Amino acid sequence: MEIEKLTDKLIELAFAEDIGDGDHTTLCSIPETATGKARLLIKEEGILAGVEVAKTIFRHFDKGISVDIFMNDGARVKPGDVAFIASGKVRSLLQTERLVLNVMQRMSGIATTTGKYVKLLEGTKTKVLDTRKTTPGMRMLEKQAVKIGGGENHRIGLFDMILLKDNHVDFAGGIENAIRGAQEYLKEKNKQLKIEIEVRNFDELNQALAVGGIDRIMLDNFTPGQTLEAVKMVNGRVELESSGGITFETIRQYAECGVDYISVGALTHSVKSLDMSLKAIE
């Protein structure tokens, strides 16, 4: 499904749960004809993300809202910065305020966190990847935020890449069965998808290399020492990804082993939102 369609569905659901049968606070206190302006004020250092989505939210609710952009997605921001000023009906500004902030704070927090991980990898060939550990319904936005922060997207969902994880391997009856099954399925369905397989030890790694016909191997919960040994064994034959419990403190150590990718669930599943507010301009 297209990103735009999923974003539109998210916005519709978000307004439905927030506004319901009407924002009675706004309706009782603000005249229908009143117009005004509000500025997006940054309160914390970080990387800005969600500006383009905010424009979509405003436009979705009221096409009459205009947005003057001063800082774009990916900009490094600090307290006191103004990202944009939105102008239009006051009722519309008030009813869109919370959704705009929820999305931008979350996306900016993800972009900021991603940027910190990316900085730690400077000088290596390793790229940081996100995972599917995302907020239900917000995956497309959260993965956009990872890209804005300088990271790379792993697969978007279950449809755009084959990733044979430990449960798939166990249910399939082993590494070879899982890989062969994937290869036959793609041939039968005439699909061009990359195949990645997760391995838990050197025995599984050797089996995966022996079968071949895969694009990437995920080293699950390997220590840095084991990772270095795996990189030497593979010797560039397939891409290598490190995964499992890798933290801000250990990611550089894994990157220096020479893996191509490191996936970090924390980019999206445990991120602190970036502080900002949408304030009326009097």
PDB file of N, CA, C and O in Angstrom, residues 114-129 150-151 246 250-256 259-262 264:
ATOM      1  N   THR A 114      18.242   8.469  16.010  1.00  0.00           N
ATOM      2  CA  THR A 114      18.930   7.846  14.875  1.00  0.00           C
ATOM      3  C   THR A 114      20.224   8.593  14.564  1.00  0.00           C
ATOM      4  O   THR A 114      21.270   7.979  14.318  1.00  0.00           O
ATOM      5  N   GLY A 115      20.151   9.917  14.575  1.00  0.00           N
ATOM      6  CA  GLY A 115      21.329  10.729  14.293  1.00  0.00           C
ATOM      7  C   GLY A 115      22.475  10.444  15.249  1.00  0.00           C
ATOM      8  O   GLY A 115      23.651  10.462  14.852  1.00  0.00           O
ATOM      9  N   LYS A 116      22.150  10.161  16.507  1.00  0.00           N
ATOM     10  CA  LYS A 116      23.191   9.863  17.501  1.00  0.00           C
ATOM     11  C   LYS A 116      23.871   8.530  17.188  1.00  0.00           C
ATOM     12  O   LYS A 116      25.089   8.393  17.307  1.00  0.00           O
ATOM     13  N   TYR A 117      23.074   7.545  16.782  1.00  0.00           N
ATOM     14  CA  TYR A 117      23.654   6.254  16.407  1.00  0.00           C
ATOM     15  C   TYR A 117      24.506   6.379  15.149  1.00  0.00           C
ATOM     16  O   TYR A 117      25.591   5.805  15.050  1.00  0.00           O
ATOM     17  N   VAL A 118      23.995   7.126  14.168  1.00  0.00           N
ATOM     18  CA  VAL A 118      24.724   7.306  12.907  1.00  0.00           C
ATOM     19  C   VAL A 118      26.079   7.958  13.155  1.00  0.00           C
ATOM     20  O   VAL A 118      27.099   7.577  12.559  1.00  0.00           O
ATOM     21  N   LYS A 119      26.112   8.919  14.043  1.00  0.00           N
ATOM     22  CA  LYS A 119      27.370   9.623  14.351  1.00  0.00           C
ATOM     23  C   LYS A 119      28.412   8.655  14.919  1.00  0.00           C
ATOM     24  O   LYS A 119      29.600   8.772  14.624  1.00  0.00           O
ATOM     25  N   LEU A 120      27.932   7.697  15.709  1.00  0.00           N
ATOM     26  CA  LEU A 120      28.853   6.722  16.293  1.00  0.00           C
ATOM     27  C   LEU A 120      29.491   5.813  15.240  1.00  0.00           C
ATOM     28  O   LEU A 120      30.519   5.194  15.488  1.00  0.00           O
ATOM     29  N   LEU A 121      28.863   5.720  14.073  1.00  0.00           N
ATOM     30  CA  LEU A 121      29.366   4.837  13.018  1.00  0.00           C
ATOM     31  C   LEU A 121      30.261   5.555  12.013  1.00  0.00           C
ATOM     32  O   LEU A 121      30.737   4.933  11.055  1.00  0.00           O
ATOM     33  N   GLU A 122      30.481   6.841  12.215  1.00  0.00           N
ATOM     34  CA  GLU A 122      31.308   7.608  11.285  1.00  0.00           C
ATOM     35  C   GLU A 122      32.688   6.976  11.138  1.00  0.00           C
ATOM     36  O   GLU A 122      33.315   6.569  12.116  1.00  0.00           O
ATOM     37  N   GLY A 123      33.138   6.858   9.892  1.00  0.00           N
ATOM     38  CA  GLY A 123      34.441   6.269   9.633  1.00  0.00           C
ATOM     39  C   GLY A 123      34.404   4.776   9.378  1.00  0.00           C
ATOM     40  O   GLY A 123      35.421   4.180   9.025  1.00  0.00           O
ATOM     41  N   THR A 124      33.229   4.173   9.551  1.00  0.00           N
ATOM     42  CA  THR A 124      33.070   2.751   9.233  1.00  0.00           C
ATOM     43  C   THR A 124      32.159   2.635   8.008  1.00  0.00           C
ATOM     44  O   THR A 124      31.529   3.599   7.598  1.00  0.00           O
ATOM     45  N   LYS A 125      32.066   1.430   7.460  1.00  0.00           N
ATOM     46  CA  LYS A 125      31.172   1.212   6.314  1.00  0.00           C
ATOM     47  C   LYS A 125      29.767   0.820   6.754  1.00  0.00           C
ATOM     48  O   LYS A 125      28.868   0.673   5.936  1.00  0.00           O
ATOM     49  N   THR A 126      29.566   0.654   8.058  1.00  0.00           N
ATOM     50  CA  THR A 126      28.327   0.109   8.596  1.00  0.00           C
ATOM     51  C   THR A 126      27.201   1.138   8.604  1.00  0.00           C
ATOM     52  O   THR A 126      27.407   2.297   8.955  1.00  0.00           O
ATOM     53  N   LYS A 127      26.009   0.676   8.232  1.00  0.00           N
ATOM     54  CA  LYS A 127      24.818   1.528   8.262  1.00  0.00           C
ATOM     55  C   LYS A 127      23.853   1.018   9.321  1.00  0.00           C
ATOM     56  O   LYS A 127      23.725  -0.196   9.525  1.00  0.00           O
ATOM     57  N   VAL A 128      23.172   1.951   9.987  1.00  0.00           N
ATOM     58  CA  VAL A 128      22.210   1.568  11.019  1.00  0.00           C
ATOM     59  C   VAL A 128      20.827   1.382  10.390  1.00  0.00           C
ATOM     60  O   VAL A 128      20.393   2.171   9.553  1.00  0.00           O
ATOM     61  N   LEU A 129      20.162   0.289  10.772  1.00  0.00           N
ATOM     62  CA  LEU A 129      18.847  -0.050  10.245  1.00  0.00           C
ATOM     63  C   LEU A 129      17.794   0.008  11.340  1.00  0.00           C
ATOM     64  O   LEU A 129      18.079  -0.274  12.507  1.00  0.00           O
ATOM     65  N   GLY A 150      19.249  10.013   9.210  1.00  0.00           N
ATOM     66  CA  GLY A 150      20.481   9.510   8.604  1.00  0.00           C
ATOM     67  C   GLY A 150      20.608   8.001   8.599  1.00  0.00           C
ATOM     68  O   GLY A 150      21.617   7.462   8.130  1.00  0.00           O
ATOM     69  N   GLY A 151      19.581   7.295   9.112  1.00  0.00           N
ATOM     70  CA  GLY A 151      19.611   5.850   9.111  1.00  0.00           C
ATOM     71  C   GLY A 151      19.025   5.272   7.834  1.00  0.00           C
ATOM     72  O   GLY A 151      18.636   6.008   6.927  1.00  0.00           O
ATOM     73  N   ILE A 246      22.067  -4.775  20.733  1.00  0.00           N
ATOM     74  CA  ILE A 246      23.163  -3.831  20.483  1.00  0.00           C
ATOM     75  C   ILE A 246      22.737  -2.445  20.954  1.00  0.00           C
ATOM     76  O   ILE A 246      21.671  -1.952  20.597  1.00  0.00           O
ATOM     77  N   THR A 250      27.649  -0.157  22.652  1.00  0.00           N
ATOM     78  CA  THR A 250      28.365  -1.257  21.981  1.00  0.00           C
ATOM     79  C   THR A 250      28.351  -1.193  20.461  1.00  0.00           C
ATOM     80  O   THR A 250      29.073  -1.949  19.806  1.00  0.00           O
ATOM     81  N   ILE A 251      27.566  -0.301  19.871  1.00  0.00           N
ATOM     82  CA  ILE A 251      27.376  -0.325  18.415  1.00  0.00           C
ATOM     83  C   ILE A 251      28.677  -0.077  17.648  1.00  0.00           C
ATOM     84  O   ILE A 251      28.920  -0.708  16.614  1.00  0.00           O
ATOM     85  N   ARG A 252      29.525   0.787  18.159  1.00  0.00           N
ATOM     86  CA  ARG A 252      30.785   1.076  17.469  1.00  0.00           C
ATOM     87  C   ARG A 252      31.673  -0.177  17.404  1.00  0.00           C
ATOM     88  O   ARG A 252      32.315  -0.452  16.381  1.00  0.00           O
ATOM     89  N   GLN A 253      31.674  -0.934  18.481  1.00  0.00           N
ATOM     90  CA  GLN A 253      32.473  -2.147  18.553  1.00  0.00           C
ATOM     91  C   GLN A 253      32.048  -3.150  17.472  1.00  0.00           C
ATOM     92  O   GLN A 253      32.895  -3.782  16.819  1.00  0.00           O
ATOM     93  N   TYR A 254      30.740  -3.274  17.275  1.00  0.00           N
ATOM     94  CA  TYR A 254      30.231  -4.173  16.240  1.00  0.00           C
ATOM     95  C   TYR A 254      30.562  -3.641  14.846  1.00  0.00           C
ATOM     96  O   TYR A 254      30.939  -4.409  13.950  1.00  0.00           O
ATOM     97  N   ALA A 255      30.424  -2.340  14.658  1.00  0.00           N
ATOM     98  CA  ALA A 255      30.709  -1.752  13.347  1.00  0.00           C
ATOM     99  C   ALA A 255      32.160  -1.970  12.947  1.00  0.00           C
ATOM    100  O   ALA A 255      32.466  -2.241  11.776  1.00  0.00           O
ATOM    101  N   GLU A 256      33.058  -1.866  13.902  1.00  0.00           N
ATOM    102  CA  GLU A 256      34.483  -2.024  13.606  1.00  0.00           C
ATOM    103  C   GLU A 256      34.850  -3.458  13.240  1.00  0.00           C
ATOM    104  O   GLU A 256      35.953  -3.712  12.756  1.00  0.00           O
ATOM    105  N   VAL A 259      30.815  -5.432   9.713  1.00  0.00           N
ATOM    106  CA  VAL A 259      29.490  -5.808   9.198  1.00  0.00           C
ATOM    107  C   VAL A 259      28.930  -4.677   8.343  1.00  0.00           C
ATOM    108  O   VAL A 259      29.316  -3.508   8.489  1.00  0.00           O
ATOM    109  N   ASP A 260      28.014  -5.028   7.450  1.00  0.00           N
ATOM    110  CA  ASP A 260      27.424  -4.036   6.557  1.00  0.00           C
ATOM    111  C   ASP A 260      26.332  -3.218   7.249  1.00  0.00           C
ATOM    112  O   ASP A 260      26.181  -2.021   6.992  1.00  0.00           O
ATOM    113  N   TYR A 261      25.572  -3.903   8.104  1.00  0.00           N
ATOM    114  CA  TYR A 261      24.429  -3.256   8.756  1.00  0.00           C
ATOM    115  C   TYR A 261      24.351  -3.652  10.225  1.00  0.00           C
ATOM    116  O   TYR A 261      24.770  -4.748  10.610  1.00  0.00           O
ATOM    117  N   ILE A 262      23.773  -2.756  11.012  1.00  0.00           N
ATOM    118  CA  ILE A 262      23.403  -3.071  12.395  1.00  0.00           C
ATOM    119  C   ILE A 262      21.966  -2.612  12.582  1.00  0.00           C
ATOM    120  O   ILE A 262      21.640  -1.444  12.331  1.00  0.00           O
ATOM    121  N   VAL A 264      18.746  -1.787  14.930  1.00  0.00           N
ATOM    122  CA  VAL A 264      18.544  -1.307  16.302  1.00  0.00           C
ATOM    123  C   VAL A 264      17.056  -1.039  16.526  1.00  0.00           C
ATOM    124  O   VAL A 264      16.510  -0.049  16.027  1.00  0.00           O
TER     125      VAL A 264
END
